Short mmCIF file of C-alpha atoms in Angstrom, two decimals:
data_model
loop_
_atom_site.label_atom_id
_atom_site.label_comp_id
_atom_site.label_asym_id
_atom_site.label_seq_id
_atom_site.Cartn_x
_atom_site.Cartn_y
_atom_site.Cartn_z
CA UNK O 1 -16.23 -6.39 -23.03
CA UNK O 2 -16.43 -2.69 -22.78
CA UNK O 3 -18.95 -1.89 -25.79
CA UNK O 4 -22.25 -1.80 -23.78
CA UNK O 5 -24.00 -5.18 -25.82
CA UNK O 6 -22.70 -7.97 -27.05
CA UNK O 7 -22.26 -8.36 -30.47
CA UNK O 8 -25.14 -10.77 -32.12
CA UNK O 9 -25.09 -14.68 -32.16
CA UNK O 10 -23.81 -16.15 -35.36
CA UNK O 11 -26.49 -16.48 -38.13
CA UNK O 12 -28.64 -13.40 -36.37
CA UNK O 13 -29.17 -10.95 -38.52
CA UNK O 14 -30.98 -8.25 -36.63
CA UNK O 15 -28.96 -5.19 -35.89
CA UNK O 16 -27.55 -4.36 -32.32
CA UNK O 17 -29.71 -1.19 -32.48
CA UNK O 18 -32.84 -2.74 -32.81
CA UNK O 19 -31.84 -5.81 -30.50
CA UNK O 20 -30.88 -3.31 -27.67
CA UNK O 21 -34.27 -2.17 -26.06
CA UNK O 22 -35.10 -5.62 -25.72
CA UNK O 23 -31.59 -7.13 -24.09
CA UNK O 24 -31.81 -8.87 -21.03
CA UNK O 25 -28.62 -5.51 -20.04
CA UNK O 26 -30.48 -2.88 -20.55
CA UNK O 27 -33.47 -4.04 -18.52
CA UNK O 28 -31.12 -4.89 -15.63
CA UNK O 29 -29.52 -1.32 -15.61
CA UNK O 30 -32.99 0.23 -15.92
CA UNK O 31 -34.04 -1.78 -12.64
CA UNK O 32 -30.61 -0.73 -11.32
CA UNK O 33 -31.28 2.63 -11.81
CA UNK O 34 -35.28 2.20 -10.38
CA UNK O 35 -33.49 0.79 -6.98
CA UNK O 36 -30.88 3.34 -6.66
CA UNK O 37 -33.21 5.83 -5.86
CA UNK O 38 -35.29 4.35 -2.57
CA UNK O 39 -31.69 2.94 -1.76
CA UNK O 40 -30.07 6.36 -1.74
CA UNK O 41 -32.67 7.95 0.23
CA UNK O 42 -32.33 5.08 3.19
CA UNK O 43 -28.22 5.53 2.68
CA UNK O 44 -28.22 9.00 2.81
CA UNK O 45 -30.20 8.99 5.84
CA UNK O 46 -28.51 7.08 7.59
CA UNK O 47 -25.26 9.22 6.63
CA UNK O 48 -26.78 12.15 7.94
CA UNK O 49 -28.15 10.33 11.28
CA UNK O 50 -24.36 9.05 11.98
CA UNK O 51 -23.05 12.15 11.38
CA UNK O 52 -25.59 14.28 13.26
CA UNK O 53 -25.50 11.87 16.15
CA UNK O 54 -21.75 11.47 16.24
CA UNK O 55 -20.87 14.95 15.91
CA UNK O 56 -23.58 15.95 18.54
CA UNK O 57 -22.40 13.36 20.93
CA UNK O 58 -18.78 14.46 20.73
CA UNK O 59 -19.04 16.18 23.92
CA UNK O 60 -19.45 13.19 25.44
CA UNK O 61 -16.97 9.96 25.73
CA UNK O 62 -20.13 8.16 23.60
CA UNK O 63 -19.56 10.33 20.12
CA UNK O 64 -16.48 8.24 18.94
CA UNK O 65 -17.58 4.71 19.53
CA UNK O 66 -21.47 6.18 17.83
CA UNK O 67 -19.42 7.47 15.03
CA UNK O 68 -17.37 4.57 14.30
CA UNK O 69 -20.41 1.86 14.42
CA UNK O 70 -22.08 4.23 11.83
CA UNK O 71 -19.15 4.17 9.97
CA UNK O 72 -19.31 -0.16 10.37
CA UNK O 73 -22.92 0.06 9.10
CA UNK O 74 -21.92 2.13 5.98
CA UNK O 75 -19.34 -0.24 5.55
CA UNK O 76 -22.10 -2.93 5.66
CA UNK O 77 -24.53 -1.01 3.26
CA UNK O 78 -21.59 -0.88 0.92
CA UNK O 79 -21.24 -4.23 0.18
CA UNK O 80 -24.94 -4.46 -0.44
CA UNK O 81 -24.45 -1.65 -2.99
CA UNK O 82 -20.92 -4.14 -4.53
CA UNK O 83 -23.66 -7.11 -4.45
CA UNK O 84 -26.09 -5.32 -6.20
CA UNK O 85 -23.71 -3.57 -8.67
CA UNK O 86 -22.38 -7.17 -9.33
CA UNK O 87 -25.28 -8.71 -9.95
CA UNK O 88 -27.58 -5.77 -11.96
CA UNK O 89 -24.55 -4.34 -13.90
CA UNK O 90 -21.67 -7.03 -13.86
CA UNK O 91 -19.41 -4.63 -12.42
CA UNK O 92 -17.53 -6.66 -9.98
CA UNK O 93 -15.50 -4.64 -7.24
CA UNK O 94 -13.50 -6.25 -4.76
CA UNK O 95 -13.84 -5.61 -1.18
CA UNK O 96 -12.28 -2.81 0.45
CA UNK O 97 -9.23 -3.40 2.92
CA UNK O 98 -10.68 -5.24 6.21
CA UNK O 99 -10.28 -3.26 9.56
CA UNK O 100 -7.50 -4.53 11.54
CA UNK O 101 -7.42 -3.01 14.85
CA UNK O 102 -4.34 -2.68 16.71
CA UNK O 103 -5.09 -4.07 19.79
CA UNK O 104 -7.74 -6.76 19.88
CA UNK O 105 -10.10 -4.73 22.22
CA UNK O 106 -13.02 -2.33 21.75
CA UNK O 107 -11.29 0.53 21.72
CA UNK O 108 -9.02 -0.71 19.46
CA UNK O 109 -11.44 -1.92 16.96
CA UNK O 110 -13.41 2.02 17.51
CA UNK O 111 -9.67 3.24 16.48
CA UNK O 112 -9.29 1.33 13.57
CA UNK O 113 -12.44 2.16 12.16
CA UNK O 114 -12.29 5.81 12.65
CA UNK O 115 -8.45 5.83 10.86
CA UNK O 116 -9.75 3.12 7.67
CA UNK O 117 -10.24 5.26 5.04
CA UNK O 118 -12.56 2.82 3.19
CA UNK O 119 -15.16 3.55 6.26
CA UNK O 120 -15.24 7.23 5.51
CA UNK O 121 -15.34 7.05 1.95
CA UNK O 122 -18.14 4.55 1.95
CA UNK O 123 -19.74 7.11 4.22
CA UNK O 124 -18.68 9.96 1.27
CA UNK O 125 -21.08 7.68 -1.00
CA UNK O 126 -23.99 7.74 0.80
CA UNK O 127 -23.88 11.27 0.91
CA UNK O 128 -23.08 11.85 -3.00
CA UNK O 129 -24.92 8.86 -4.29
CA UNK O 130 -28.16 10.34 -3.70
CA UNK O 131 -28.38 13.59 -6.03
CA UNK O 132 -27.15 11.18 -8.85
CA UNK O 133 -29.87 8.55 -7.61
CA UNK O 134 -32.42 11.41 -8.13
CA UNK O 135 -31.31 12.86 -11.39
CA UNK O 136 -30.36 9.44 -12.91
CA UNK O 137 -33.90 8.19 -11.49
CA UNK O 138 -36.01 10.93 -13.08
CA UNK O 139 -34.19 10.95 -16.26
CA UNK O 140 -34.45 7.34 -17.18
CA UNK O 141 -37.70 6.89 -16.30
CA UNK O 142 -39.21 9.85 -17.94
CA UNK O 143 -36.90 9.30 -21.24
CA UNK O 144 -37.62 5.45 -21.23
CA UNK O 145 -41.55 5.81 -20.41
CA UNK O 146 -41.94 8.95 -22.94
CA UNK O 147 -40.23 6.62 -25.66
CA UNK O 148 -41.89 3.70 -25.50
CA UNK O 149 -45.51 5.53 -24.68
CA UNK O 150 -45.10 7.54 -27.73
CA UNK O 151 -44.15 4.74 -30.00
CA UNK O 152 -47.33 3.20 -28.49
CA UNK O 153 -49.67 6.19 -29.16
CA UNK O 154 -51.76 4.60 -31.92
CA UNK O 155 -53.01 1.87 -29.81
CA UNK O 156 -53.77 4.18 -26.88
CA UNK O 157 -55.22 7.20 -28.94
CA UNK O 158 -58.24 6.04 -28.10
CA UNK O 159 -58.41 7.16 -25.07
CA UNK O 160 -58.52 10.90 -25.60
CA UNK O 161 -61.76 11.09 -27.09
CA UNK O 162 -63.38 8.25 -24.97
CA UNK O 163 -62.36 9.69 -21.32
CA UNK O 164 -61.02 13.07 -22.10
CA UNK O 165 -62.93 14.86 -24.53
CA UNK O 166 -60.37 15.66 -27.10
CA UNK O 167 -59.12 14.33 -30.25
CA UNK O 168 -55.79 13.13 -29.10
CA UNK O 169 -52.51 14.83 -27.35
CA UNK O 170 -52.73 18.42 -26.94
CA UNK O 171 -49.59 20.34 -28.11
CA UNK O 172 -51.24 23.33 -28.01
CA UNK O 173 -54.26 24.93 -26.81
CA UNK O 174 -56.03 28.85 -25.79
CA UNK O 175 -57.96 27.11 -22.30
CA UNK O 176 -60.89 27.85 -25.27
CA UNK O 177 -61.37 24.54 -26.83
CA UNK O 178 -58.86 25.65 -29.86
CA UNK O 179 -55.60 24.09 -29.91
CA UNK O 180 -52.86 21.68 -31.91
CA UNK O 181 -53.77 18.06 -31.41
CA UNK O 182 -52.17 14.94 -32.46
CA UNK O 183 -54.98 12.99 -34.30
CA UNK O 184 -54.30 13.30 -38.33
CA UNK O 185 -52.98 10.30 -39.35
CA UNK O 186 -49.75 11.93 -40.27
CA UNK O 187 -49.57 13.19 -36.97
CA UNK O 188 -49.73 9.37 -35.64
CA UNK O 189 -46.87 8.36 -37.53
CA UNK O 190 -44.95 10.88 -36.60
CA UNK O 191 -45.76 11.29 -32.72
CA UNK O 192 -45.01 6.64 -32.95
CA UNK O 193 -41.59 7.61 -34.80
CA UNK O 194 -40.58 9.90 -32.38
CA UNK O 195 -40.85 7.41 -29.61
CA UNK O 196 -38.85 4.86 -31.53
CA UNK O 197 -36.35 7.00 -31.95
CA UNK O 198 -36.53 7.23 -28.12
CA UNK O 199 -36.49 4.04 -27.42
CA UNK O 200 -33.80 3.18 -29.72
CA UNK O 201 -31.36 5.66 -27.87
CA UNK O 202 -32.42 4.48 -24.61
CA UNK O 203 -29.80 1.49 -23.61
CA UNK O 204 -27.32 3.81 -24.49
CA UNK O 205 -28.73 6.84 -22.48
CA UNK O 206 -29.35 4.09 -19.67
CA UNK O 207 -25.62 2.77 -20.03
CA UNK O 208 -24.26 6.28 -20.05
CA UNK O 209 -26.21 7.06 -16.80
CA UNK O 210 -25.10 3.58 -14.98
CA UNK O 211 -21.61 4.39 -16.06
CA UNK O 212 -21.57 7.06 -13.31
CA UNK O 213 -22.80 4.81 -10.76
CA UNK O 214 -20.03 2.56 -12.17
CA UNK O 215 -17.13 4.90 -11.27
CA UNK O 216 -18.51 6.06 -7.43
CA UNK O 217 -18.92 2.04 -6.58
CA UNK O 218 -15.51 1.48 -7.47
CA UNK O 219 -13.57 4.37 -6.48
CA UNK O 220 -15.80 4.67 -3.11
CA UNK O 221 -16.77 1.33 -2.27
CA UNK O 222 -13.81 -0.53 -3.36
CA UNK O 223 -10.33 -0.75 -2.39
CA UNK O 224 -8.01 1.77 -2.99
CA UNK O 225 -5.41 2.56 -5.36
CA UNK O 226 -2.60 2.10 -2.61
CA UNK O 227 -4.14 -1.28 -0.79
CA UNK O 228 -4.50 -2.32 -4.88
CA UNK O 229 -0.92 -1.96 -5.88
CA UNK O 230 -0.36 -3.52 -2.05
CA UNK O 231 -2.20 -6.34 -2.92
CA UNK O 232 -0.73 -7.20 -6.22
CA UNK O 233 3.12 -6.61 -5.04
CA UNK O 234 2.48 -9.56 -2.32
CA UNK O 235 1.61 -11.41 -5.17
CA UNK O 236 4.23 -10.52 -7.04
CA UNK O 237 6.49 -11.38 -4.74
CA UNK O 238 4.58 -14.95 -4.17
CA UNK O 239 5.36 -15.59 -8.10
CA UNK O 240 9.17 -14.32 -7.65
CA UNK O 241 9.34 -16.32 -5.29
CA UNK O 242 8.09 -19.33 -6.50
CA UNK O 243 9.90 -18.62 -9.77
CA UNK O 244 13.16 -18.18 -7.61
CA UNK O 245 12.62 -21.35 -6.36
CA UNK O 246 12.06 -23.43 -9.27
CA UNK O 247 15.11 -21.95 -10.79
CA UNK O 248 17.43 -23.35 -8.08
CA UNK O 249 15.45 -26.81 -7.96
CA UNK O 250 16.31 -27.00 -12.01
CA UNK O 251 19.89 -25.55 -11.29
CA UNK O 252 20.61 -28.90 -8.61
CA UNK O 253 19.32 -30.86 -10.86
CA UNK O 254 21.42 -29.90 -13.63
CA UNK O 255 24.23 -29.61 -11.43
CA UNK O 256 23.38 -33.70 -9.55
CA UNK O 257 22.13 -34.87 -13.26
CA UNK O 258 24.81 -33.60 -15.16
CA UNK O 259 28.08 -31.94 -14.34
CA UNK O 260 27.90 -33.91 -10.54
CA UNK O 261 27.21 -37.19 -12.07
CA UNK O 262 29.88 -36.52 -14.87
CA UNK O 263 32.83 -35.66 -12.26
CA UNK O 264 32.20 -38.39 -10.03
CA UNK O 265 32.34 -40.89 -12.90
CA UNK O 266 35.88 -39.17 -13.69
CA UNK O 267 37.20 -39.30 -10.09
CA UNK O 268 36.24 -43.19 -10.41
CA UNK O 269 37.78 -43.51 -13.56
CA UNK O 270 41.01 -41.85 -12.22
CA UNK O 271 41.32 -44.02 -9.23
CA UNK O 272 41.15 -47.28 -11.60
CA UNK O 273 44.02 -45.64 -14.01
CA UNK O 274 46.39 -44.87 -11.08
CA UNK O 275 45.74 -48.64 -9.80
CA UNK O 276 46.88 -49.69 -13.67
CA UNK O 277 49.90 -47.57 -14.28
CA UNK O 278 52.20 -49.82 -12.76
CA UNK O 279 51.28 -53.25 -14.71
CA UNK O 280 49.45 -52.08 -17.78
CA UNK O 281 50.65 -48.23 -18.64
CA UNK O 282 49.20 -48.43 -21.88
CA UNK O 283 45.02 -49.25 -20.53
CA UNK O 284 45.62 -46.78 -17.90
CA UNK O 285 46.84 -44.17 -20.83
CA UNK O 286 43.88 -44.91 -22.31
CA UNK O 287 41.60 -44.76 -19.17
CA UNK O 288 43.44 -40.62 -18.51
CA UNK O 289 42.46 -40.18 -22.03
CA UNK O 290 38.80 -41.08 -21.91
CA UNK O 291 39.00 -39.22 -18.62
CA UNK O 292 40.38 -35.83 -20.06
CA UNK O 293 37.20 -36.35 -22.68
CA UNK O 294 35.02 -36.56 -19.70
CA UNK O 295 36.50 -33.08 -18.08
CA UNK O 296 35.75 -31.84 -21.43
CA UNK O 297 32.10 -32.34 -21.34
CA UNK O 298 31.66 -31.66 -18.00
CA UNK O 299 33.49 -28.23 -18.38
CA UNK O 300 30.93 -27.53 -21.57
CA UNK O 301 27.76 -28.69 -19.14
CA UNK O 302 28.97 -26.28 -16.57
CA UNK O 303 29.45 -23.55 -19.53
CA UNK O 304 26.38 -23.50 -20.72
CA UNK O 305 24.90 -24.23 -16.55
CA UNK O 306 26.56 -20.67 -16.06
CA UNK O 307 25.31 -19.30 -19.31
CA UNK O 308 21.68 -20.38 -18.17
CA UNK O 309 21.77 -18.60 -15.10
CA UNK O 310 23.77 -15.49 -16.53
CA UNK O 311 25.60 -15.29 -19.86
CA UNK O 312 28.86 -13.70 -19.78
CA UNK O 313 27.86 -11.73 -22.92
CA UNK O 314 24.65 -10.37 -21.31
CA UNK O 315 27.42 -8.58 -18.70
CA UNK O 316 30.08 -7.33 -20.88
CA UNK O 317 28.09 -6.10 -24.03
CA UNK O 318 24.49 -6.24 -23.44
CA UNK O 319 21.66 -7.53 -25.25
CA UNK O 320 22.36 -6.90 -28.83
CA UNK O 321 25.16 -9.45 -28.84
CA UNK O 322 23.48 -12.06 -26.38
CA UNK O 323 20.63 -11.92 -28.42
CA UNK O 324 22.71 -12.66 -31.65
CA UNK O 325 24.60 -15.57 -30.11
CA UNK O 326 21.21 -16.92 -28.26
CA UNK O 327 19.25 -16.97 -32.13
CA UNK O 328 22.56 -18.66 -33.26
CA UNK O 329 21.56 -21.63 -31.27
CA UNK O 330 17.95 -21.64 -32.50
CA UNK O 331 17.22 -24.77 -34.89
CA UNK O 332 14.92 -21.91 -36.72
CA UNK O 333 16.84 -19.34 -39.16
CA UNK O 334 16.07 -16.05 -36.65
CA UNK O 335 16.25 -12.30 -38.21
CA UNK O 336 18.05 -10.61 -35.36
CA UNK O 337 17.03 -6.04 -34.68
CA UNK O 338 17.97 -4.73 -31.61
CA UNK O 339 17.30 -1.21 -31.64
CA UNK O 340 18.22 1.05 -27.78
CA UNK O 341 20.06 3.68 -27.96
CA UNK O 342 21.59 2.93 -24.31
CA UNK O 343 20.98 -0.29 -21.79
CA UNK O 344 18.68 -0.78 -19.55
CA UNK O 345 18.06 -2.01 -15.56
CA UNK O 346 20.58 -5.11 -15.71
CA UNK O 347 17.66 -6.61 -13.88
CA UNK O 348 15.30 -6.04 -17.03
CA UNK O 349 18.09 -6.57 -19.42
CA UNK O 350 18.15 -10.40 -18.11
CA UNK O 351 14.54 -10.19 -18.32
CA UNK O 352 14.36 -9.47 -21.50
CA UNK O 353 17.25 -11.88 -22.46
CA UNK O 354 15.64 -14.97 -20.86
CA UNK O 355 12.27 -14.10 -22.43
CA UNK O 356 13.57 -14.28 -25.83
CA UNK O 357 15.42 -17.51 -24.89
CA UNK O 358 11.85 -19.14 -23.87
CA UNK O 359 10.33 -17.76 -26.87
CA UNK O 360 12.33 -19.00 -29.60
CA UNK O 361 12.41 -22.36 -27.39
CA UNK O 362 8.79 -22.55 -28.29
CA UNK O 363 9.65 -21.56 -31.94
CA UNK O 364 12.21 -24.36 -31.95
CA UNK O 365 9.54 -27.05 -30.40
CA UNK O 366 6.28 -26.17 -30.96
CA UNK O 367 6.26 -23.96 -33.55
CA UNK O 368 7.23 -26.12 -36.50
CA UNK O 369 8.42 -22.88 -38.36
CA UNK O 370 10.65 -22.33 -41.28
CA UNK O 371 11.90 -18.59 -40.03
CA UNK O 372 11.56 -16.17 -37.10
CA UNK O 373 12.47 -12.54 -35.96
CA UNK O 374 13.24 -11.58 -33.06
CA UNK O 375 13.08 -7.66 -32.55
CA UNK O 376 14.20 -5.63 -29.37
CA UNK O 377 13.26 -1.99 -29.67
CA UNK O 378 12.76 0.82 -26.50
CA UNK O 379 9.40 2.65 -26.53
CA UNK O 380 8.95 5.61 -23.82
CA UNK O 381 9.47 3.80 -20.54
CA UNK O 382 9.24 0.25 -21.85
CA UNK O 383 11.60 -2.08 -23.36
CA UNK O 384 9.73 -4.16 -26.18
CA UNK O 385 10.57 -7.53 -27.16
CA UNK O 386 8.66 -9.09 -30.05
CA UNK O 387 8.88 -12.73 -31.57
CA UNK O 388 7.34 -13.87 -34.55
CA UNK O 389 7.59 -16.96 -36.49
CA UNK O 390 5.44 -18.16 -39.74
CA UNK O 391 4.72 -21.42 -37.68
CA UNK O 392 1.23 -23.76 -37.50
CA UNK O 393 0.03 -20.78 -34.79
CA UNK O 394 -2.10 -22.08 -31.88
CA UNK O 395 -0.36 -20.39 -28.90
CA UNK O 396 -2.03 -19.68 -26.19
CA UNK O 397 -1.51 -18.56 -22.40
CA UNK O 398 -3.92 -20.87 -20.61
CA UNK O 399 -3.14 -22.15 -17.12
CA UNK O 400 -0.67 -25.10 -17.59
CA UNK O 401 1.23 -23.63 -20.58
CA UNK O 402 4.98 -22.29 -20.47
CA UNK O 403 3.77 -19.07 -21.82
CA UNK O 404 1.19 -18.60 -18.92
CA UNK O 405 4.50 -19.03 -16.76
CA UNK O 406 5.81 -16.54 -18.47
CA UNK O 407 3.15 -14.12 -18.52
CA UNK O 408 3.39 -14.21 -14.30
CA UNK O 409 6.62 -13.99 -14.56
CA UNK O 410 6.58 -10.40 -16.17
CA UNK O 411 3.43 -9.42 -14.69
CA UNK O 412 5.98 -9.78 -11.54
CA UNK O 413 7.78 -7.37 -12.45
CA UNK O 414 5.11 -4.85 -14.15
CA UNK O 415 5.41 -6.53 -17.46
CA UNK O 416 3.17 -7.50 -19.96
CA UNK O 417 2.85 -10.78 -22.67
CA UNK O 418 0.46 -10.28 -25.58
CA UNK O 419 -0.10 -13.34 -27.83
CA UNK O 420 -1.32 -13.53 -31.28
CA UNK O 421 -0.91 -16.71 -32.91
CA UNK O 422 -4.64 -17.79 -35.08
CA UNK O 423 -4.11 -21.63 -35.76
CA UNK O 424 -2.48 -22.02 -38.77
CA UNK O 425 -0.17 -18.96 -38.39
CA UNK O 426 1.60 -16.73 -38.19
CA UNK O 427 2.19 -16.12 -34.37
CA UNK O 428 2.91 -12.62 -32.56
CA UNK O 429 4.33 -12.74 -29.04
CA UNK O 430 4.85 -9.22 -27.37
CA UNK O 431 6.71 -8.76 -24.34
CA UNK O 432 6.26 -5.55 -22.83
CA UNK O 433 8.66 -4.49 -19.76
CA UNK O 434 9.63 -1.12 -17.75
CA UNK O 435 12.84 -0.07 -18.66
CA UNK O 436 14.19 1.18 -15.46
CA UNK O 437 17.25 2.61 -17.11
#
């Protein structure tokens, strides 16, 4: 959830404004921000120890292997600082790219270290973490304490005149005795409204300030952007792969289920009316007959084999029409708009085809529906495919349904699936893909 608390439990009727000084988040980002500074000051000190000892010792063969075992330790202070972000402000970062020396020997581990760039930027935080400690330190705790002091002040007025000598707090005064103080009544109420105003805007002053520490933890201490999108292709390619390889295990089974099964029972069939044709022409007329029923099927189960892997339509005139004749199949009434001004990637363009196709097979199974539309529609850089149907709703992409298949599928290929389908209708599917034209 990005807004910074939660919204209230049903039947609570106390505002989230009034809730928030007292949330279990903003005390853990205040204590965040409390640690951060003595953290900082020990990080920052060691940053500036590494680098003064590694850059000194340069002259020698010992300033490289110094540097780079600094550089380990800031690597090991860093995931402190992911535990700690984790655990105080729920931000969780993964870790960054492991070091994986070229040669397993010291000098190859030194060498690895010194060319990771995760090492030096988590030695880059330590050095820019601290001024932001400081200020973000100071700030919260004088804004929180001044709030909450203030809205305290008429239980604590007291003692002014009992240990200080003076009616209450100065906001004025000549060094003469003569001065503005803070002890009317009036003056009370206004000096305790003050501080609830202050305390009221605190969570969000303390979320604002943790927000920066949110950023520097995961853009220093976390992997970056290129080990990311590294990261995600391999498993992309684990998912096309898989997918690949369920596709050919349903393909031989079609193939030794159907069409297989179907032409050896014809080749049998064959044999016996070629043994008959001699003494009883007529049974083995009837036999070649039955056969050429059977070549008939098995030529349709092969048709619409090939159309599952690839229709014909999809290659000759693109999606518009193979959409058409794919909602002509549907056992649902399907409102056909396919609106690109030019084709797409052939890749995406069977995409896009066989996400439709598993889409309005839901709508045909699940969806106990009555209509459906199916629109196709090119916006910027992605082709859009939507599916809607006035169905019982309930669709979901947990683990173990077809649609959370299909949402990997696309994610494979930088796509996304949105689903909006409240139980008892209507439901919304959204595919998202690049268009790669």
């Amino acid at each position: 959830m990005d807004t910074a608390y939660a919204p209230p439990p049903r039947g609570s009727r106390v505002p989230v404004g009034l809730r928030a000084p007292f949330s279990g988040r903003t005390w853990r980002e205040f204590l965040y921000l409390l640690l951060s500074l003595p953290i900082a000051i020990v990080m920052f000190t060691y940053a500036i120890v590494v680098i003064a000892l590694g850059a000194g010792l340069l002259v020698t063969f010992l300033g490289i292997p110094v540097l780079a075992g600094g550089l380990a330790g800031s690597r090991a202070l860093g995931g402190l600082e992911r535990l700690r972000a984790r655990a105080l402000l729920g931000l969780d970062v993964a870790d960054p790219e492991p070091v994986r020396p070229s040669k397993p020997s010291l000098m190859g581990w030194v060498g690895a270290v010194l060319k990771s760039g995760a090492s030096w930027r988590h030695l880059l935080y330590s050095l820019l973490h601290f001024p932001w400690a400081l200020f973000s330190f100071i700030f919260s705790v004088t804004f929180w304490t001044l709030g909450w002091g203030l809205l305290a002040y008429p239980l604590w007025r007291w003692t002014f005149p009992a240990y200080l000598d003076q009616p209450g707090i100065q906001m004025w005064g000549d060094g003469h005795g003569n001065g503005l103080y803070l002890d009317a009544p009036a003056d009370i109420v206004v000096t305790s409204g003050a501080g609830l105003l202050l305390v009221l805007a605190g969570p969000w002053v303390i979320h604002g300030l943790t927000q920066m520490d949110r950023v520097m933890v995961h853009g220093l201490l976390g992997p970056s952007l290129l080990a990311t999108r590294v990261s995600q292709l391999e498993s992309d390619r684990g998912v096309v792969v898989d997918t690949a390889a369920a596709d050919l295990r349903r393909i031989e089974r079609d193939l030794h289920d159907g069409a297989q099964a179907r032409l050896v029972s014809l080749a049998m069939d064959l044999g016996l009316a070629r043994e008959k044709l001699a003494e009883d022409p007529e049974a083995a007329a009837k036999m070649v007959d039955e056969a050429h029923g059977e070549v008939k099927i098995a030529l349709q189960e092969l048709r619409d084999l090939a159309r599952g892997i690839h229709p014909a339509i999809l290659t000759d005139r693109g999606l518009g029409p193979a959409l058409s004749a794919l909602s002509a199949r549907c056992t649902v009434p399907v409102t056909v708009t396919v609106d690109l001004d030019h084709r797409p990637a052939a890749a995406i363009e069977g995409i896009a085809y066989f996400t439709a196709s598993e889409l309005l097979q839901n709508v045909s199974r699940h969806a106990r529906a009555t209509s459906a539309t199916l629109d196709v529609w090119h916006a910027a850089d992605r082709v859009m495919v939507l599916v809607s149907d006035n169905g019982r709703g309930g669709a979901h992409t947990e683990a173990g349904t077809g649609l959370a298949g299909l949402a990997e599928r696309l994610d494979a290929v930088d796509g996304l699936l949105l689903v909006d389908s409240p139980v008892g209708g209507p439901t919304c599917v959204t595919a998202e893909l690049p268009w790669r034209g």
